[in-house]
Coordinates of C-alpha atoms and ligand atoms in Angstrom, one line a residue:
M660 CA 99.3 81.3 87.3
S661 CA 100.7 84.7 88.0
N662 CA 100.7 86.0 91.5
P663 CA 98.4 89.1 91.5
V664 CA 100.4 90.9 94.2
S665 CA 103.8 90.4 92.7
E666 CA 102.3 91.4 89.3
M667 CA 100.9 94.5 90.9
R668 CA 104.3 95.4 92.4
R669 CA 105.9 95.1 89.0
R670 CA 103.6 97.8 87.5
R671 CA 104.9 101.3 86.9
T672 CA 102.0 103.4 85.6
F673 CA 102.8 106.9 84.6
A674 CA 102.2 109.8 82.1
I675 CA 104.4 112.4 80.5
I676 CA 103.6 116.0 81.2
S677 CA 105.0 118.7 78.9
H678 CA 104.3 121.8 76.9
P679 CA 103.8 121.0 73.1
D680 CA 107.1 120.5 71.3
A681 CA 109.2 119.8 74.3
G682 CA 109.8 116.3 73.0
K683 CA 107.0 114.1 74.6
T684 CA 106.4 112.1 71.4
T685 CA 110.1 111.6 70.7
L686 CA 110.7 110.5 74.3
T687 CA 107.7 108.2 74.2
E688 CA 109.1 106.5 71.1
K689 CA 112.5 106.0 72.7
L690 CA 111.0 104.5 75.8
L691 CA 109.0 102.1 73.7
L692 CA 112.1 101.2 71.7
F693 CA 113.8 100.3 75.0
G694 CA 110.8 98.3 75.9
G695 CA 111.0 96.4 72.6
A696 CA 107.7 97.7 71.3
I697 CA 109.3 99.0 68.1
Q698 CA 106.3 98.9 65.8
M699 CA 104.4 100.9 68.2
A700 CA 107.0 103.5 68.2
G701 CA 106.5 104.1 64.5
S702 CA 102.8 104.6 65.0
V703 CA 103.2 107.2 67.7
K704 CA 105.2 109.3 65.2
S705 CA 102.9 108.8 62.3
R706 CA 99.9 109.5 64.3
K707 CA 101.4 112.8 65.3
A708 CA 102.5 113.6 61.8
A709 CA 98.9 113.1 60.6
R710 CA 97.6 115.3 63.4
H711 CA 100.0 118.1 62.5
A712 CA 99.1 118.1 58.9
T713 CA 95.7 119.5 59.6
S714 CA 93.6 120.8 62.5
D715 CA 90.6 119.5 60.8
W716 CA 88.4 117.2 62.9
M717 CA 87.8 115.0 59.8
A718 CA 91.4 114.0 60.0
L719 CA 91.2 113.4 63.7
E720 CA 88.2 111.3 63.2
K721 CA 90.2 109.0 60.9
E722 CA 92.8 108.8 63.6
R723 CA 90.5 107.9 66.3
G724 CA 90.8 104.2 66.1
I725 CA 94.6 104.5 66.3
S726 CA 94.5 106.9 69.1
V727 CA 92.4 104.4 71.2
T728 CA 95.3 102.0 70.8
S729 CA 98.1 104.5 71.7
S730 CA 96.2 106.0 74.6
V731 CA 97.9 103.4 76.8
M732 CA 101.2 101.8 75.9
Q733 CA 102.4 98.8 77.9
F734 CA 105.9 97.4 77.7
P735 CA 108.2 95.3 79.9
Y736 CA 111.5 96.7 81.1
S737 CA 114.1 95.3 83.5
G738 CA 111.7 92.9 85.2
K739 CA 108.9 95.6 85.5
V740 CA 105.8 96.3 83.5
V741 CA 105.6 99.9 82.4
N742 CA 102.2 101.4 81.5
L743 CA 102.6 104.7 79.8
L744 CA 99.3 106.6 79.6
D745 CA 99.1 109.2 76.8
T746 CA 98.2 112.7 77.8
P747 CA 96.6 114.3 74.7
G748 CA 98.7 117.3 73.8
H749 CA 98.5 119.4 70.7
A750 CA 95.2 119.7 68.9
D751 CA 93.6 117.0 71.0
F752 CA 94.4 118.8 74.3
S753 CA 91.2 118.5 76.4
E754 CA 90.0 117.8 79.9
D755 CA 91.0 114.2 79.3
T756 CA 94.6 115.3 79.5
Y757 CA 94.0 116.4 83.1
R758 CA 92.0 113.4 84.0
V759 CA 94.6 110.9 82.8
L760 CA 96.7 112.3 85.6
T761 CA 94.2 110.9 88.1
A762 CA 94.9 107.4 86.8
V763 CA 98.7 107.3 87.1
D764 CA 101.0 106.6 90.1
S765 CA 103.7 109.0 88.9
A766 CA 104.6 111.5 86.1
L767 CA 107.5 112.4 84.0
M768 CA 108.0 116.1 83.2
V769 CA 109.7 117.0 80.0
I770 CA 111.3 120.4 79.6
D771 CA 112.9 122.0 76.6
C772 CA 116.3 123.2 77.7
A773 CA 116.0 126.4 75.7
K774 CA 112.5 127.2 76.8
G775 CA 112.4 126.2 80.4
V776 CA 109.1 125.9 82.3
E777 CA 106.2 126.7 80.0
E778 CA 102.6 127.4 80.5
R779 CA 101.0 124.0 79.8
T780 CA 103.6 122.3 82.1
I781 CA 102.6 124.7 84.9
K782 CA 98.9 123.7 84.5
L783 CA 99.6 120.0 84.3
M784 CA 101.8 120.3 87.3
E785 CA 98.9 121.9 89.3
V786 CA 96.8 118.9 88.5
C787 CA 99.6 116.6 89.8
R788 CA 99.7 118.7 92.9
L789 CA 96.1 117.8 93.8
R790 CA 97.3 114.3 94.5
D791 CA 101.0 114.9 95.4
T792 CA 102.0 112.8 92.4
P793 CA 105.7 111.9 92.3
I794 CA 107.4 113.6 89.4
M795 CA 110.7 112.9 87.5
T796 CA 112.1 115.5 85.2
F797 CA 113.9 115.1 81.9
I798 CA 115.5 118.3 80.5
N799 CA 115.6 117.7 76.7
K800 CA 117.3 118.9 73.6
L801 CA 120.7 119.2 75.1
D802 CA 122.2 118.9 71.6
R803 CA 121.0 122.4 71.0
E804 CA 122.0 125.6 72.8
G805 CA 119.8 126.1 75.8
R806 CA 119.8 127.9 79.1
A807 CA 122.3 127.3 81.9
P808 CA 121.4 124.1 83.7
I809 CA 121.5 125.8 87.1
E810 CA 119.2 128.5 85.9
L811 CA 116.8 125.8 84.6
L812 CA 116.7 124.0 88.0
D813 CA 116.1 127.4 89.7
E814 CA 113.2 128.0 87.5
V815 CA 111.7 124.6 88.2
E816 CA 112.1 125.2 91.9
S817 CA 110.7 128.7 91.9
V818 CA 107.9 128.4 89.3
L819 CA 106.7 124.9 90.1
G820 CA 107.6 124.9 93.8
I821 CA 109.3 121.6 93.8
A822 CA 112.9 120.9 95.0
C823 CA 115.3 119.6 92.3
T824 CA 117.9 116.8 92.7
P825 CA 120.0 116.4 89.6
I826 CA 120.8 112.8 89.0
T827 CA 122.7 113.4 85.8
W828 CA 124.5 116.6 84.9
P829 CA 125.4 117.8 81.4
I830 CA 128.9 118.3 80.2
G831 CA 128.5 121.2 77.8
M832 CA 125.5 121.8 75.6
G833 CA 124.7 122.3 71.9
S834 CA 127.8 121.8 69.7
R835 CA 129.9 121.6 72.8
L836 CA 127.9 118.7 74.3
K837 CA 130.3 116.0 75.5
G838 CA 128.1 113.9 77.7
V839 CA 126.5 113.6 81.1
Y840 CA 127.8 112.8 84.5
H841 CA 125.7 110.5 86.7
L842 CA 126.0 111.8 90.2
L843 CA 124.8 108.6 91.9
L844 CA 126.7 106.1 89.8
D845 CA 129.8 108.3 89.5
E846 CA 129.9 107.7 85.8
V847 CA 130.5 109.8 82.7
H848 CA 128.4 108.8 79.6
I849 CA 129.9 110.3 76.5
F850 CA 127.6 111.8 73.9
E851 CA 128.0 110.0 70.5
P852 CA 125.3 110.8 68.0
G853 CA 124.0 107.7 66.3
K854 CA 125.0 105.6 69.3
N855 CA 124.1 105.7 73.0
F856 CA 121.2 103.3 72.5
T857 CA 122.3 100.9 75.2
R858 CA 125.1 100.8 77.8
Q859 CA 127.0 98.4 75.5
D860 CA 126.7 101.0 72.8
S861 CA 128.1 103.9 74.9
T862 CA 131.5 105.0 76.1
I863 CA 131.4 105.2 79.8
F864 CA 134.1 106.4 82.2
K865 CA 134.0 105.4 85.9
G866 CA 134.7 108.5 88.1
L867 CA 136.1 111.8 87.1
D868 CA 139.8 111.2 87.6
D869 CA 140.5 108.9 84.7
P870 CA 143.1 110.7 82.5
A871 CA 141.4 109.1 79.5
L872 CA 138.2 111.0 80.3
R873 CA 140.1 114.3 80.6
A874 CA 141.7 113.6 77.2
R875 CA 138.4 112.7 75.7
I876 CA 136.4 115.7 76.7
G877 CA 139.3 118.2 76.9
D878 CA 140.8 120.1 79.8
E879 CA 138.5 123.0 79.7
A880 CA 135.3 121.0 79.8
W881 CA 136.7 118.7 82.5
R882 CA 137.6 121.7 84.7
E883 CA 134.2 123.3 84.1
L884 CA 132.5 120.1 85.0
N885 CA 134.4 119.8 88.3
D886 CA 133.6 123.4 89.2
E887 CA 129.9 123.0 88.3
L888 CA 129.6 119.7 90.3
E889 CA 131.1 121.3 93.3
L890 CA 128.5 124.1 93.1
V891 CA 125.7 121.6 92.3
R892 CA 126.6 119.3 95.2
G893 CA 126.7 122.2 97.6
A894 CA 123.5 123.9 96.4
S895 CA 121.1 121.1 95.5
H896 CA 119.0 118.7 97.6
A897 CA 120.3 115.2 98.2
F898 CA 118.0 112.6 96.6
S899 CA 115.3 111.4 99.1
Q900 CA 113.0 108.6 98.1
E901 CA 110.4 109.8 100.6
E902 CA 110.4 113.4 99.4
Y903 CA 110.2 112.2 95.8
L904 CA 107.2 109.9 96.7
A905 CA 105.5 112.8 98.5
G906 CA 105.8 115.0 95.4
Q907 CA 108.1 117.4 97.1
L908 CA 111.3 116.6 95.2
T909 CA 112.0 115.8 91.6
P910 CA 115.0 113.9 90.4
V911 CA 116.3 115.6 87.2
F912 CA 117.9 114.1 84.1
F913 CA 119.5 115.8 81.2
G914 CA 119.6 114.4 77.7
S915 CA 118.5 114.5 74.1
A916 CA 115.5 112.3 73.2
V917 CA 116.0 112.5 69.5
N918 CA 119.6 111.2 70.0
N919 CA 118.6 108.5 72.5
F920 CA 121.0 110.3 74.8
G921 CA 120.3 110.1 78.6
V922 CA 117.1 108.2 78.0
Q923 CA 118.2 104.9 79.3
L924 CA 119.7 106.4 82.4
L925 CA 116.3 108.0 83.1
L926 CA 114.4 104.7 82.4
D927 CA 116.7 102.7 84.6
F928 CA 116.2 105.1 87.5
F929 CA 112.5 105.3 86.8
V930 CA 111.7 101.6 87.0
E931 CA 113.8 101.4 90.2
H932 CA 112.4 104.4 92.0
A933 CA 108.9 105.2 90.6
P934 CA 106.1 103.9 92.8
P935 CA 104.1 100.8 92.1
P936 CA 100.3 101.1 92.2
K937 CA 99.1 103.0 95.3
S938 CA 95.9 102.7 97.3
H939 CA 92.8 104.6 96.3
A940 CA 90.1 106.3 98.4
T941 CA 86.5 105.4 98.0
T942 CA 83.4 106.9 99.6
T943 CA 83.5 104.2 102.3
R944 CA 87.1 103.1 102.7
T945 CA 90.6 103.1 101.2
V946 CA 91.3 100.2 98.8
S947 CA 94.8 98.9 98.9
A948 CA 96.4 97.8 95.6
D949 CA 97.3 94.4 97.1
E950 CA 93.7 93.4 97.9
P951 CA 92.6 90.2 96.2
R952 CA 89.3 91.4 94.8
M953 CA 89.1 93.4 91.5
S954 CA 88.3 97.1 91.6
G955 CA 88.8 99.9 89.2
F956 CA 87.6 103.3 87.9
V957 CA 86.8 104.8 84.6
F958 CA 88.8 107.9 83.8
K959 CA 88.2 108.3 80.1
I960 CA 85.6 107.6 77.5
Q961 CA 86.3 107.6 73.8
A962 CA 83.8 107.4 71.0
N963 CA 84.7 104.5 68.7
M964 CA 85.4 104.5 65.0
D965 CA 81.9 104.0 63.8
P966 CA 79.7 106.9 64.9
M967 CA 76.5 105.1 63.7
H968 CA 76.9 102.6 66.4
R969 CA 77.5 105.1 69.3
D970 CA 80.0 102.5 70.5
R971 CA 82.4 103.8 73.1
V972 CA 85.5 102.5 74.8
A973 CA 85.7 103.2 78.6
F974 CA 89.2 103.2 79.9
M975 CA 89.4 101.6 83.3
R976 CA 92.4 101.8 85.7
I977 CA 92.5 98.7 87.8
C978 CA 93.2 99.6 91.5
S979 CA 93.2 96.1 93.0
G980 CA 92.9 92.4 92.3
T981 CA 92.9 90.6 89.0
F982 CA 90.8 91.4 86.0
N983 CA 89.7 88.3 84.2
G984 CA 88.2 88.6 80.7
G985 CA 84.5 88.2 80.8
M986 CA 84.2 88.5 84.6
K987 CA 81.2 90.1 86.2
A988 CA 81.6 93.2 88.4
L989 CA 79.4 95.5 90.2
H990 CA 78.8 98.9 88.5
A991 CA 78.6 101.4 91.4
R992 CA 76.4 104.0 89.7
T993 CA 73.6 101.6 88.8
G994 CA 74.2 99.1 91.6
K995 CA 73.9 96.3 88.9
E996 CA 76.2 93.5 88.0
M997 CA 77.8 93.9 84.5
K998 CA 79.7 91.4 82.4
L999 CA 83.0 92.9 81.3
A1000 CA 83.3 91.0 78.0
N1001 CA 85.8 91.7 75.2
A1002 CA 87.9 94.1 77.3
L1003 CA 90.9 95.5 75.4
S1004 CA 94.4 95.5 76.6
F1005 CA 97.2 97.7 75.2
M1006 CA 100.1 95.4 75.1
A1007 CA 103.0 96.3 72.7
S1008 CA 102.0 97.0 69.2
D1009 CA 98.4 95.9 69.0
R1010 CA 95.3 96.2 71.0
E1011 CA 94.0 92.8 71.8
I1012 CA 91.4 91.1 73.9
V1013 CA 92.6 90.9 77.4
D1014 CA 92.6 87.6 79.5
Q1015 CA 94.1 89.0 82.6
A1016 CA 95.1 92.4 83.9
F1017 CA 96.4 93.5 87.3
A1018 CA 96.4 96.6 89.6
G1019 CA 98.1 99.4 87.8
D1020 CA 97.0 98.2 84.3
V1021 CA 94.4 100.0 82.1
I1022 CA 91.8 98.1 80.1
G1023 CA 89.3 99.3 77.6
I1024 CA 85.7 98.2 77.9
H1025 CA 83.2 98.5 75.0
N1026 CA 79.8 99.9 75.9
H1027 CA 76.9 101.9 74.4
G1028 CA 76.8 104.7 76.8
T1029 CA 76.0 102.9 80.0
I1030 CA 79.4 103.7 81.5
S1031 CA 80.4 107.2 82.5
I1032 CA 83.6 108.9 83.6
G1033 CA 84.2 108.3 87.3
D1034 CA 82.3 105.0 87.4
T1035 CA 83.7 102.3 89.7
F1036 CA 83.6 98.5 89.0
S1037 CA 84.2 96.2 91.8
E1038 CA 84.0 92.5 92.7
G1039 CA 81.8 91.5 95.5
E1040 CA 81.6 94.7 97.5
L1041 CA 80.0 97.9 96.2
L1042 CA 82.7 100.6 96.1
S1043 CA 82.8 104.0 94.7
F1044 CA 86.2 105.6 94.1
T1045 CA 86.7 109.3 94.7
G1046 CA 89.1 111.7 93.1
I1047 CA 88.2 111.5 89.4
P1048 CA 86.9 115.0 88.9
N1049 CA 85.7 117.3 86.3
F1050 CA 88.0 120.2 85.9
A1051 CA 86.8 123.8 85.5
P1052 CA 86.9 124.6 81.7
E1053 CA 89.1 127.6 80.6
L1054 CA 87.3 128.3 77.3
F1055 CA 83.6 129.0 76.8
R1056 CA 81.4 129.4 73.8
R1057 CA 77.7 129.9 73.3
A1058 CA 76.0 127.4 70.9
R1059 CA 74.1 129.1 68.1
L1060 CA 71.6 126.8 66.2
K1061 CA 71.1 127.3 62.5
D1062 CA 67.7 125.7 62.7
P1063 CA 65.8 126.7 65.9
L1064 CA 63.5 123.7 65.6
K1065 CA 66.4 121.4 66.4
M1066 CA 66.8 122.6 70.0
K1067 CA 65.9 119.2 71.5
Q1068 CA 68.5 117.3 69.4
L1069 CA 71.1 120.0 70.2
Q1070 CA 70.5 119.6 74.0
K1071 CA 70.7 115.8 73.7
G1072 CA 73.8 115.9 71.6
L1073 CA 75.6 118.4 73.9
A1074 CA 74.6 116.3 77.0
Q1075 CA 75.8 113.1 75.4
L1076 CA 79.1 114.5 74.1
S1077 CA 79.8 116.1 77.4
E1078 CA 79.4 112.6 79.0
E1079 CA 82.5 111.6 77.1
G1080 CA 84.3 114.2 79.1
A1081 CA 86.2 116.3 76.6
T1082 CA 83.7 119.2 76.9
Q1083 CA 81.2 120.4 79.5
F1084 CA 77.8 121.9 79.0
F1085 CA 76.1 124.6 81.1
R1086 CA 72.6 126.1 81.1
P1087 CA 72.5 129.6 82.6
L1088 CA 69.7 130.2 85.2
M1089 CA 68.6 133.5 83.5
S1090 CA 68.7 132.7 79.8
N1091 CA 68.0 130.0 77.3
D1092 CA 71.6 129.9 76.2
L1093 CA 73.6 126.7 75.9
I1094 CA 77.2 127.2 76.9
L1095 CA 80.0 124.8 76.2
G1096 CA 83.2 124.8 78.2
A1097 CA 86.5 123.1 77.3
V1098 CA 90.2 123.3 78.1
G1099 CA 91.4 122.8 74.5
V1100 CA 90.2 125.0 71.7
L1101 CA 89.8 122.3 69.0
Q1102 CA 87.1 120.6 71.1
F1103 CA 84.6 123.2 69.9
D1104 CA 85.3 122.1 66.3
V1105 CA 85.1 118.5 67.3
V1106 CA 81.7 119.0 68.9
A1107 CA 80.3 121.1 66.0
Y1108 CA 81.4 118.4 63.6
R1109 CA 80.0 115.5 65.6
L1110 CA 76.7 117.3 66.3
K1111 CA 76.2 117.5 62.5
D1112 CA 77.5 114.1 61.8
E1113 CA 75.9 112.1 64.6
Y1114 CA 72.9 114.2 65.6
G1115 CA 72.0 116.1 62.4
V1116 CA 72.3 119.5 64.1
E1117 CA 74.1 122.4 62.5
C1118 CA 75.5 124.7 65.1
A1119 CA 78.1 127.4 65.4
F1120 CA 80.0 128.4 68.6
E1121 CA 80.4 132.1 69.4
N1122 CA 82.3 133.9 72.0
V1123 CA 80.7 134.5 75.4
G1124 CA 82.0 136.6 78.3
V1125 CA 83.0 133.8 80.6
V1126 CA 86.6 133.1 81.7
T1127 CA 86.3 130.3 84.2
A1128 CA 83.8 128.2 86.1
R1129 CA 83.5 127.3 89.8
W1130 CA 81.2 124.7 91.3
V1131 CA 79.2 126.3 94.2
H1132 CA 78.7 124.6 97.6
C1133 CA 77.3 126.1 100.8
A1134 CA 76.4 124.2 104.0
N1135 CA 74.0 127.1 105.0
A1136 CA 70.9 126.7 102.9
K1137 CA 69.7 130.2 103.6
K1138 CA 73.0 131.7 102.5
L1139 CA 72.9 129.6 99.4
E1140 CA 69.5 130.8 98.5
E1141 CA 70.6 134.4 99.0
F1142 CA 73.6 133.8 96.8
R1143 CA 71.4 132.2 94.1
E1144 CA 69.3 135.3 94.0
K1145 CA 72.0 137.9 94.1
A1146 CA 74.4 136.1 91.7
A1147 CA 71.7 134.6 89.4
Q1148 CA 73.1 136.5 86.4
N1149 CA 76.3 134.4 86.5
L1150 CA 74.9 131.1 87.7
A1151 CA 74.3 128.0 85.6
I1152 CA 73.4 124.4 85.9
D1153 CA 75.9 121.8 84.5
A1154 CA 75.0 118.5 82.8
A1155 CA 74.9 116.7 86.2
G1156 CA 72.5 119.3 87.6
E1157 CA 75.1 121.0 89.8
L1158 CA 75.1 124.7 90.4
V1159 CA 78.0 126.5 88.8
Y1160 CA 79.3 130.1 88.9
L1161 CA 80.4 131.3 85.4
A1162 CA 82.8 134.1 86.1
P1163 CA 83.0 137.0 83.6
S1164 CA 86.6 137.8 84.8
R1165 CA 89.2 136.6 87.2
V1166 CA 88.8 139.9 89.2
N1167 CA 85.0 139.3 89.4
L1168 CA 85.6 135.8 90.7
Q1169 CA 88.0 137.0 93.4
L1170 CA 85.6 139.7 94.5
T1171 CA 82.7 137.3 94.6
E1172 CA 84.7 134.8 96.7
E1173 CA 85.5 137.6 99.1
R1174 CA 82.0 138.9 99.3
W1175 CA 80.5 135.4 100.0
P1176 CA 82.8 133.8 102.5
D1177 CA 80.3 131.1 103.4
V1178 CA 80.2 129.8 99.8
R1179 CA 82.8 127.5 98.6
F1180 CA 83.9 127.9 95.0
A1181 CA 85.4 124.6 93.8
A1182 CA 87.6 124.4 90.7
T1183 CA 86.8 120.7 90.3
R1184 CA 83.7 118.6 90.6
E1185 CA 83.6 115.0 91.7
H1186 CA 81.6 112.7 89.6
A1187 CA 78.3 111.7 91.3
Ligands
LIG1115 P1 105.9 116.9 71.6 O1 105.4 115.6 71.5 O2 106.3 117.3 73.0 O3 105.1 118.0 71.0 O4 107.3 117.0 70.9 P2 108.0 116.1 69.8 O5 108.6 114.9 70.4 O6 107.2 116.0 68.6 O7 109.3 117.1 69.5 C1 109.1 118.3 68.9 C2 110.3 118.7 68.0 O8 111.5 118.6 68.8 C3 110.4 117.6 66.9 O9 111.0 118.3 65.8 C4 111.5 116.7 67.5 O10 112.2 116.1 66.5 C5 112.4 117.7 68.2 N1 113.1 117.1 69.3 C6 112.8 116.2 70.2 N2 113.8 115.8 71.0 C7 114.8 116.5 70.6 C8 116.2 116.6 70.9 O11 116.7 116.0 71.9 N3 117.0 117.5 70.3 C9 116.5 118.2 69.2 N4 117.4 119.0 68.6 N5 115.3 118.2 68.8 C10 114.4 117.3 69.5 P3 110.1 118.7 64.6 O12 110.9 119.5 63.6 O13 108.8 119.4 65.0 O14 109.6 117.4 64.0 P4 110.4 116.3 63.2 O15 110.5 116.9 61.8 O16 111.8 116.1 63.8 O17 109.6 115.1 63.2

């Protein structure tokens, strides 16, 4: 019998945040290779290749079964169990990408050394900020010419507002790349394309004074390295585990994912320093990860392969205790007991039926629409986790029906698809429009396709003058009523019946917030 508490402590559950093309897929593959999940690594690549070939939803549809599998990748490494949660990135970027970050204990930020901090990374980092998620940083593509390392660290510090502690430091870059120096281990790892997979496979020098090192990298590179290190040691923050865990400081690694270079140094440091499962707040109390009774929350719902069966997989992050296949658990939203049969685990290369899972793990539960995002399952005691929000969409479209008689089906379809969480649906107070909001543009094509395929409704999406949404709260009922009247033009009701302000511009939102100081405009909404 495994000990649930020691199993929990071995878990390292994280996600990779990056801008498209920074190297997330390549790095994921390399991490899986280190974990021995080689077959899986191939499928990550081929999935992406298929996705790149077309932005057509039909192709995505075919990929759906696979993407369920690779949504969570579990592998053992160095006595730990690593759970890597995929953050959908290119065409499949959606609100799910943000919500995955509520189910991890830490994140790994990948930055392209030529491009620095990019827009998508900034947004994902904002989401991590909401929970002070600890972040490690990998600066990738060192085999190509990029920007000066010090300049990159400055940019991370100033744009993302997080202190940087370099753990490795590059020796040259692009065609002059010689290796990296590990500041804590006091070791130089030489860059050798086609090698570097493991320590045994790498040339390593201890310290900087070995004449053989100097001969290997050349006098000029050696002197430059010593000068840079003096500067770096003087100017950067010393590594502090507490500040890292508080999300205030990020350890930084340099490397080249495609060449395996610097990846194992990152992974070794990650399993040692990244946090095990943390405690989670519920509406009544905080649940500690070492509690014996099972609890968990659903952060993602995915429609399954066969649309005719409306079968869905709910992804549940386990927060405490042991999940045993077929166990019964309380479903907080309905208050009923539910048997969690045929739950899926995501071990190595295949998804398989799970017997046991521990805090930090993610399991997939089949259901026919009874489970929603944000739902809690718990053993014995009725609990309801908080902090699994909806995020304000950034793109909005008005649904235009081809056949006006199909209004009912359209409403039902939009409501059901928004329950899966990739899109949100709003009904303005002052018109009969149906407005769809998303954070990734392909989601509109996905919804149009699925409405036709699963609900028999043909519908187009046209532009509408909305740039962002805010959920409206006001403790003063009279003020709220006044606001409802005065701002009715821009107010709508979301799928959960909550009042939402649909802002026609950023300036308008700012002015409205200033004009109504008693009203709170929230960029996220907790699931009821
Ligand atoms: P993503 O998931 O973040 O979008 O990035 P992905 O790993 O797909 O990498 C984007 C491109 O960058 C890929 O090239 C990949 O091979 C390349 N890449 C990743 N790591 C490195 C690196 O360390 N050095 C260099 N030079 N390139 C790297 P591609 O041409 O788009 O795809 P492919 O033809 O290589 O598959």
